[in-house]
Tab-separated table of C-alpha atoms and ligand atoms in Angstrom:
chain	number	residue	atom	x	y	z
A	30	MET	CA	107.954	-70.252	17.353
A	31	SER	CA	106.164	-69.048	20.046
A	32	PHE	CA	102.527	-68.386	19.987
A	33	LEU	CA	102.660	-64.679	19.944
A	34	ASN	CA	105.123	-64.584	17.341
A	35	GLU	CA	102.883	-66.317	14.869
A	36	ILE	CA	100.353	-63.768	14.855
A	37	GLU	CA	101.893	-61.230	13.055
A	38	PRO	CA	103.288	-63.193	10.098
A	39	LEU	CA	99.765	-65.127	9.704
A	40	LYS	CA	98.148	-61.803	9.759
A	41	GLN	CA	100.038	-60.121	6.859
A	42	SER	CA	99.817	-63.259	4.625
A	43	ALA	CA	96.191	-63.360	5.208
A	44	LEU	CA	96.175	-59.339	4.303
A	45	ALA	CA	98.360	-60.002	1.363
A	46	GLU	CA	95.858	-62.779	0.082
A	47	LEU	CA	92.495	-60.638	0.671
A	48	LEU	CA	93.917	-57.472	-1.002
A	49	ALA	CA	95.285	-59.579	-4.010
A	50	ALA	CA	91.740	-61.096	-4.713
A	51	PRO	CA	90.730	-60.076	-8.061
A	52	ASP	CA	86.742	-60.528	-7.753
A	53	VAL	CA	84.394	-60.981	-5.060
A	54	GLN	CA	84.284	-64.728	-5.596
A	55	THR	CA	87.921	-65.224	-4.778
A	56	LEU	CA	87.536	-62.849	-2.028
A	57	GLU	CA	84.893	-65.055	-0.564
A	58	GLN	CA	87.121	-68.152	-0.852
A	59	ALA	CA	90.071	-66.363	1.100
A	60	LYS	CA	88.072	-65.477	3.662
A	61	GLY	CA	87.042	-69.063	4.484
A	62	ALA	CA	90.732	-70.020	4.192
A	63	TRP	CA	91.642	-67.340	6.912
A	64	ILE	CA	88.986	-66.626	9.306
A	65	GLY	CA	86.034	-68.851	8.141
A	66	PRO	CA	85.130	-71.610	10.793
A	67	HIS	CA	87.820	-73.798	9.535
A	68	GLY	CA	90.453	-70.830	8.556
A	69	LYS	CA	93.886	-70.827	9.705
A	70	PHE	CA	93.687	-67.636	11.547
A	71	THR	CA	90.834	-69.098	13.437
A	72	ALA	CA	92.878	-72.336	14.187
A	73	LEU	CA	95.203	-70.094	15.635
A	74	MET	CA	92.561	-68.614	17.854
A	75	LYS	CA	91.396	-71.892	18.810
A	76	GLN	CA	95.084	-72.542	20.261
A	77	LEU	CA	94.413	-69.501	22.867
A	78	GLY	CA	92.875	-71.921	25.132
A	79	THR	CA	96.124	-74.312	25.394
A	80	LEU	CA	98.384	-71.271	26.643
A	81	PRO	CA	99.426	-70.774	30.108
A	82	LYS	CA	97.283	-68.303	32.199
A	83	GLU	CA	99.466	-65.613	32.509
A	84	GLU	CA	100.263	-65.305	28.874
A	85	LYS	CA	96.191	-65.382	27.715
A	86	PRO	CA	95.558	-61.925	28.415
A	87	ALA	CA	98.167	-60.093	26.014
A	88	ALA	CA	97.845	-63.007	23.529
A	89	GLY	CA	94.045	-62.533	23.122
A	90	LYS	CA	94.032	-58.747	22.907
A	91	LEU	CA	96.629	-59.148	19.934
A	92	ILE	CA	94.902	-61.924	18.283
A	93	ASN	CA	91.515	-59.856	18.675
A	94	ALA	CA	93.239	-56.675	17.165
A	95	ALA	CA	94.638	-58.855	14.100
A	96	LYS	CA	91.121	-60.297	13.594
A	97	THR	CA	89.284	-56.888	13.521
A	98	GLU	CA	92.395	-55.624	11.197
A	99	LEU	CA	91.373	-58.410	8.854
A	100	GLU	CA	87.793	-58.090	8.901
A	101	THR	CA	88.111	-54.171	8.148
A	102	ALA	CA	90.538	-55.026	5.061
A	103	LEU	CA	88.052	-57.668	3.974
A	104	ALA	CA	84.895	-55.368	3.958
A	105	ALA	CA	86.966	-52.468	2.338
A	106	ARG	CA	88.248	-54.837	-0.497
A	107	ARG	CA	84.691	-56.184	-1.378
A	108	SER	CA	83.147	-52.686	-1.543
A	109	GLU	CA	86.198	-52.103	-3.895
A	110	LEU	CA	85.310	-55.240	-5.896
A	111	GLU	CA	81.824	-54.699	-6.117
A	112	LEU	CA	82.073	-50.959	-7.411
A	113	LYS	CA	84.708	-52.595	-10.262
A	114	ALA	CA	82.104	-55.309	-11.239
A	115	THR	CA	79.702	-52.491	-12.021
A	116	LEU	CA	81.992	-50.453	-14.249
A	117	PRO	CA	81.947	-50.814	-17.987
A	118	LYS	CA	84.307	-53.607	-19.154
A	119	GLU	CA	85.470	-51.289	-21.963
A	120	PRO	CA	87.262	-47.886	-21.571
A	121	THR	CA	84.644	-45.192	-22.090
A	122	ASP	CA	85.217	-43.055	-25.356
A	123	TRP	CA	84.345	-39.734	-24.846
A	124	THR	CA	84.721	-38.427	-28.270
A	125	LEU	CA	81.829	-40.803	-29.800
A	126	PRO	CA	78.596	-38.939	-30.818
A	127	GLY	CA	75.811	-38.826	-28.529
A	128	ARG	CA	72.775	-40.874	-28.942
A	129	ARG	CA	69.880	-39.033	-30.422
A	130	ARG	CA	66.487	-39.284	-29.148
A	131	ALA	CA	63.767	-39.906	-31.868
A	132	VAL	CA	61.706	-37.042	-32.087
A	133	GLY	CA	57.752	-38.055	-32.371
A	134	LYS	CA	55.593	-36.830	-35.294
A	135	LEU	CA	52.166	-35.998	-35.256
A	136	HIS	CA	50.059	-38.923	-37.314
A	137	PRO	CA	48.975	-37.990	-40.770
A	138	LEU	CA	45.511	-38.128	-39.974
A	139	THR	CA	46.287	-35.512	-37.348
A	140	GLN	CA	47.903	-33.644	-39.654
A	141	VAL	CA	45.618	-33.172	-42.017
A	142	THR	CA	42.654	-32.647	-39.421
A	143	ASP	CA	44.804	-29.395	-38.047
A	144	ASP	CA	45.041	-28.080	-41.361
A	145	ILE	CA	41.341	-28.267	-42.113
A	146	VAL	CA	40.504	-27.049	-38.595
A	147	ARG	CA	42.760	-24.117	-39.437
A	148	ALA	CA	41.238	-23.105	-42.650
A	149	PHE	CA	37.577	-23.367	-41.124
A	150	ARG	CA	38.813	-21.157	-38.238
A	151	LYS	CA	40.078	-18.376	-40.705
A	152	LEU	CA	36.349	-18.274	-41.357
A	153	GLY	CA	34.890	-18.006	-37.650
A	154	PHE	CA	34.335	-21.590	-37.290
A	155	VAL	CA	34.977	-23.004	-33.891
A	156	VAL	CA	35.613	-26.750	-32.741
A	157	ALA	CA	32.944	-28.517	-30.975
A	158	ASP	CA	33.195	-31.858	-29.459
A	159	GLY	CA	30.831	-35.025	-28.632
A	160	PRO	CA	30.854	-38.365	-27.030
A	161	GLU	CA	31.959	-41.424	-29.120
A	162	ILE	CA	29.413	-43.225	-27.164
A	163	GLU	CA	26.324	-41.792	-28.176
A	164	ASP	CA	22.507	-42.444	-27.675
A	165	GLU	CA	20.028	-43.515	-30.509
A	166	TYR	CA	18.395	-39.912	-29.883
A	167	HIS	CA	21.177	-37.982	-30.987
A	168	CYS	CA	22.584	-40.310	-33.297
A	169	PHE	CA	19.371	-40.889	-35.426
A	170	ASP	CA	16.286	-39.703	-33.905
A	171	ALA	CA	16.722	-36.041	-33.303
A	172	LEU	CA	18.228	-36.021	-37.215
A	173	ASN	CA	14.931	-36.952	-38.367
A	174	THR	CA	15.968	-40.485	-38.883
A	175	PRO	CA	13.483	-42.867	-36.822
A	176	ALA	CA	13.937	-46.616	-36.025
A	177	ASP	CA	12.120	-47.803	-39.219
A	178	HIS	CA	14.001	-45.465	-41.508
A	179	PRO	CA	16.080	-47.073	-44.213
A	180	ALA	CA	19.099	-44.843	-43.702
A	181	ARG	CA	19.893	-46.564	-40.663
A	182	ASP	CA	20.784	-49.859	-42.485
A	183	SER	CA	23.903	-47.969	-43.923
A	184	GLN	CA	24.928	-46.557	-40.436
A	185	ASP	CA	24.533	-50.065	-38.445
A	186	THR	CA	26.670	-49.842	-35.649
A	187	PHE	CA	27.610	-51.773	-32.444
A	188	TYR	CA	24.822	-51.180	-29.659
A	189	VAL	CA	26.584	-51.100	-26.116
A	190	ALA	CA	23.320	-51.807	-24.089
A	191	ALA	CA	19.525	-52.108	-24.274
A	192	ASP	CA	17.419	-49.718	-23.626
A	193	PRO	CA	18.228	-46.517	-24.017
A	194	ARG	CA	20.550	-48.355	-26.586
A	195	PRO	CA	23.930	-46.404	-26.170
A	196	LEU	CA	25.743	-47.033	-29.504
A	197	LEU	CA	28.947	-46.240	-30.837
A	198	ARG	CA	28.017	-42.957	-33.017
A	199	THR	CA	28.336	-43.499	-36.862
A	200	HIS	CA	28.695	-40.015	-37.768
A	201	THR	CA	29.563	-36.790	-36.423
A	202	SER	CA	26.309	-35.533	-36.832
A	203	SER	CA	25.068	-36.314	-33.607
A	204	VAL	CA	27.258	-33.124	-32.170
A	205	GLN	CA	25.352	-31.115	-34.081
A	206	ILE	CA	22.326	-31.585	-32.034
A	207	ARG	CA	23.935	-31.557	-28.736
A	208	VAL	CA	25.345	-27.969	-29.998
A	209	MET	CA	22.162	-26.705	-30.795
A	210	GLN	CA	20.278	-28.230	-27.548
A	211	SER	CA	23.069	-26.720	-25.441
A	212	GLN	CA	22.820	-22.952	-27.047
A	213	PRO	CA	20.708	-20.544	-28.970
A	214	PRO	CA	21.905	-19.811	-32.730
A	215	PRO	CA	23.935	-18.053	-34.429
A	216	ILE	CA	26.113	-21.150	-34.677
A	217	ARG	CA	29.222	-21.887	-36.444
A	218	ILE	CA	30.999	-24.907	-35.569
A	219	ILE	CA	33.108	-27.872	-36.749
A	220	VAL	CA	33.457	-31.335	-35.165
A	221	PRO	CA	36.592	-33.041	-35.996
A	222	GLY	CA	36.004	-36.931	-34.578
A	223	ARG	CA	36.394	-40.517	-34.540
A	224	VAL	CA	33.112	-42.627	-35.952
A	225	TYR	CA	31.942	-46.270	-35.828
A	226	ARG	CA	30.304	-48.475	-38.622
A	227	ARG	CA	29.604	-52.211	-39.152
A	228	ASP	CA	31.774	-52.519	-41.840
A	229	ASN	CA	34.499	-55.027	-42.982
A	230	ALA	CA	38.051	-53.335	-43.510
A	231	ASP	CA	39.381	-53.504	-46.836
A	232	ALA	CA	41.542	-50.861	-49.057
A	233	THR	CA	38.518	-48.000	-48.887
A	234	HIS	CA	36.870	-49.102	-45.485
A	235	ASN	CA	37.287	-49.307	-41.803
A	236	PRO	CA	34.991	-50.011	-39.036
A	237	THR	CA	36.594	-47.133	-37.238
A	238	PHE	CA	37.290	-43.694	-39.443
A	239	HIS	CA	37.222	-40.239	-38.862
A	240	GLN	CA	34.660	-37.353	-40.078
A	241	ILE	CA	34.550	-33.610	-40.005
A	242	GLU	CA	31.263	-32.231	-39.272
A	243	GLY	CA	30.039	-28.598	-40.266
A	244	LEU	CA	26.910	-26.742	-39.014
A	245	TYR	CA	26.231	-23.125	-39.500
A	246	VAL	CA	22.940	-21.637	-38.201
A	247	ASP	CA	21.719	-17.698	-38.384
A	248	LYS	CA	19.164	-15.815	-40.210
A	249	GLY	CA	19.255	-15.887	-43.927
A	250	VAL	CA	21.663	-18.789	-44.912
A	251	THR	CA	22.101	-20.016	-47.837
A	252	VAL	CA	23.112	-22.697	-50.299
A	253	GLY	CA	25.579	-20.213	-51.756
A	254	ASP	CA	27.046	-19.663	-48.283
A	255	LEU	CA	27.942	-23.467	-48.383
A	256	LYS	CA	29.284	-23.599	-51.632
A	257	GLY	CA	31.565	-20.815	-50.900
A	258	THR	CA	32.880	-21.810	-47.615
A	259	VAL	CA	33.545	-25.288	-48.659
A	260	GLU	CA	35.325	-24.351	-51.525
A	261	ALA	CA	37.421	-22.265	-49.579
A	262	VAL	CA	38.205	-24.809	-47.350
A	263	PHE	CA	39.407	-27.487	-49.899
A	264	LYS	CA	41.368	-24.866	-51.972
A	265	ASP	CA	43.614	-23.881	-48.762
A	266	VAL	CA	43.942	-27.530	-47.574
A	267	LEU	CA	44.569	-29.203	-50.914
A	268	GLY	CA	45.704	-26.623	-53.336
A	269	SER	CA	43.975	-23.795	-55.788
A	270	ASP	CA	43.462	-26.323	-58.493
A	271	VAL	CA	40.536	-27.809	-56.498
A	272	LYS	CA	37.072	-28.087	-58.471
A	273	LEU	CA	33.835	-28.785	-56.759
A	274	ARG	CA	30.604	-30.542	-58.133
A	275	PHE	CA	27.162	-30.504	-56.197
A	276	ARG	CA	24.929	-33.473	-56.919
A	277	PRO	CA	21.377	-33.442	-55.403
A	278	HIS	CA	21.112	-36.626	-52.732
A	279	TYR	CA	18.968	-37.548	-49.943
A	280	PHE	CA	19.897	-36.964	-46.173
A	281	SER	CA	17.156	-37.130	-43.382
A	282	TYR	CA	18.429	-34.284	-41.745
A	283	THR	CA	18.995	-31.592	-44.510
A	284	GLU	CA	16.376	-30.293	-47.090
A	285	PRO	CA	17.558	-30.146	-49.900
A	286	SER	CA	20.433	-32.584	-49.471
A	287	LEU	CA	23.540	-32.590	-51.811
A	288	GLU	CA	26.590	-34.654	-52.304
A	289	ILE	CA	30.036	-32.741	-53.028
A	290	ASP	CA	32.497	-34.134	-55.714
A	291	PHE	CA	36.037	-33.082	-56.024
A	292	THR	CA	38.616	-33.229	-58.533
A	293	ASN	CA	41.967	-31.781	-59.065
A	294	ALA	CA	45.123	-33.016	-60.679
A	295	LEU	CA	45.765	-35.882	-57.649
A	296	VAL	CA	42.110	-37.304	-58.764
A	297	LYS	CA	43.050	-37.208	-62.524
A	298	LYS	CA	46.232	-39.024	-61.634
A	299	LEU	CA	44.203	-41.812	-60.030
A	300	GLY	CA	42.403	-42.057	-63.182
A	301	LYS	CA	39.322	-40.583	-62.134
A	302	ASP	CA	37.242	-37.414	-63.413
A	303	TRP	CA	35.361	-37.069	-59.674
A	304	LEU	CA	35.596	-38.155	-56.297
A	305	GLU	CA	33.006	-38.215	-53.830
A	306	ILE	CA	33.820	-36.601	-50.769
A	307	ALA	CA	31.216	-34.992	-48.531
A	308	GLY	CA	27.407	-34.868	-47.873
A	309	CYS	CA	25.696	-31.528	-47.377
A	310	GLY	CA	22.449	-29.576	-47.171
A	311	MET	CA	20.312	-27.193	-45.799
A	312	VAL	CA	19.149	-28.144	-42.097
A	313	HIS	CA	15.951	-29.662	-42.175
A	314	PRO	CA	12.988	-27.684	-40.406
A	315	GLN	CA	12.060	-30.845	-38.412
A	316	VAL	CA	15.738	-30.911	-36.899
A	317	PHE	CA	15.183	-27.364	-36.012
A	318	GLU	CA	12.064	-28.243	-34.238
A	319	ASN	CA	13.525	-31.345	-32.466
A	320	VAL	CA	16.091	-28.958	-30.852
A	321	GLY	CA	13.678	-26.168	-30.060
A	322	TYR	CA	14.693	-23.813	-32.709
A	323	ASP	CA	11.924	-21.863	-34.613
A	324	PRO	CA	12.607	-22.849	-38.440
A	325	GLU	CA	10.472	-19.801	-39.801
A	326	VAL	CA	13.476	-17.574	-38.070
A	327	TRP	CA	16.544	-19.848	-38.593
A	328	THR	CA	18.097	-21.066	-41.411
A	329	GLY	CA	21.618	-23.020	-41.651
A	330	TRP	CA	23.352	-25.567	-43.819
A	331	ALA	CA	25.493	-28.762	-42.460
A	332	PHE	CA	28.010	-30.832	-43.989
A	333	GLY	CA	30.054	-33.826	-43.266
A	334	PHE	CA	33.251	-35.559	-44.917
A	335	GLY	CA	35.692	-38.019	-44.112
A	336	ILE	CA	39.158	-37.306	-43.188
A	337	GLU	CA	40.905	-40.448	-44.251
A	338	ARG	CA	39.815	-39.711	-47.686
A	339	ILE	CA	41.319	-36.518	-48.056
A	340	ALA	CA	44.547	-37.556	-46.236
A	341	MET	CA	44.674	-40.653	-49.015
A	342	LEU	CA	44.151	-38.042	-51.853
A	343	ARG	CA	46.875	-35.631	-50.344
A	344	TYR	CA	49.379	-38.059	-49.785
A	345	GLY	CA	48.645	-40.733	-52.428
A	346	ILE	CA	47.781	-43.478	-50.064
A	347	THR	CA	46.020	-46.213	-51.616
A	348	ASP	CA	44.983	-48.262	-48.618
A	349	ILE	CA	43.207	-46.629	-45.631
A	350	ARG	CA	44.531	-49.588	-43.116
A	351	LEU	CA	47.767	-48.318	-43.305
A	352	PHE	CA	46.499	-45.409	-41.197
A	353	TYR	CA	45.566	-47.804	-38.180
A	354	GLU	CA	48.610	-49.833	-38.201
A	355	ASN	CA	51.158	-48.002	-36.293
A	356	ASP	CA	54.052	-49.015	-38.742
A	357	THR	CA	56.683	-46.642	-38.080
A	358	ARG	CA	58.052	-47.094	-41.354
A	359	PHE	CA	54.761	-45.825	-42.796
A	360	LEU	CA	54.061	-42.776	-40.248
A	361	LYS	CA	57.762	-41.651	-40.560
A	362	GLN	CA	57.176	-40.532	-44.007
A	363	PHE	CA	54.810	-37.655	-43.205
B	424	DAH	N1	26.139	-37.896	-41.682
B	424	DAH	C1	26.692	-37.892	-43.066
B	424	DAH	C2	27.455	-39.328	-43.066
B	424	DAH	O1	27.991	-39.820	-42.146
B	424	DAH	C3	27.361	-37.166	-43.629
B	424	DAH	C4	26.512	-35.643	-43.833
B	424	DAH	C5	25.700	-35.515	-44.633
B	424	DAH	C6	26.577	-34.489	-42.595
B	424	DAH	C7	24.726	-34.204	-44.637
B	424	DAH	C8	25.798	-33.893	-42.730
B	424	DAH	C9	24.990	-33.427	-43.746
B	424	DAH	O2	25.895	-32.735	-41.939
B	424	DAH	O3	24.340	-32.466	-43.737
B	424	DAH	O4	27.421	-39.967	-44.135
């Protein structure tokens, strides 16, 4: 067979093999076998040099055209096979139900906080905020609790640095001072927020927990206002069977100071008569002096209670640590 007659059948066989390759790997092998350095088609091209001079131009043209055709076919087959490799192996069943995206929920502590805030807002309170990294003055001194005061022992915390001793606030009471320093009376605020104590975690304690502080300052404010307000809010949040009891207590920033005990069917279910739930009292005149309010003119009350304890009561949770573990089996239930 003459040289020219060999080109076409060889090209056809190469094309057939390239187009039949079932995957990229086989395609690469076929490429090597035909147009690689030792390929059959390459061998044919090498014979070009042995042809008589007058046959060379026509043969060269033909062979180049064939090579281009093979390369184009190779590239087309390669992208076809690459696309095929990315497609799913199984056919898609378009009738299957869609995959639902899980919808998040508010943490139970957030839900309880929101409910308490909502109850206070109905009575005209607004939410105030303050820093979790506090200074000693706002957390203790301005609240009439100097460095040598025994009340500091029960509220030991993490001091972040030396003088001026920034610390992790032990209670939201520090925000009372910040708000009074920044505006004149009257004041009606609540302060939900995170607080820190040097405590070991157990079923009822955690080094981090949450409080809501309340502060009401105006002329002629009484303990009666305090009792009425707190009772209205607790009934709103925990049900109308709630009963409160006020016991004398001591806090350095209130005088007189009281502790609030609480009971309802849930408390009875825990086998208890009363549960201690909050501290409160009439704002101490010294605290007013510290923020520049005239204690002869202004009166006020304040309270603070733990949010976890109320959430535990409401949902029947017996271990406070569950709130912080982020276990969705727990969180999903609320
Ligand atoms: N700060 C107190 C605590 O963390 C709670 C408290 C008591 C807040 C009396 C007050 C208050 O505002 O008047 O235990």
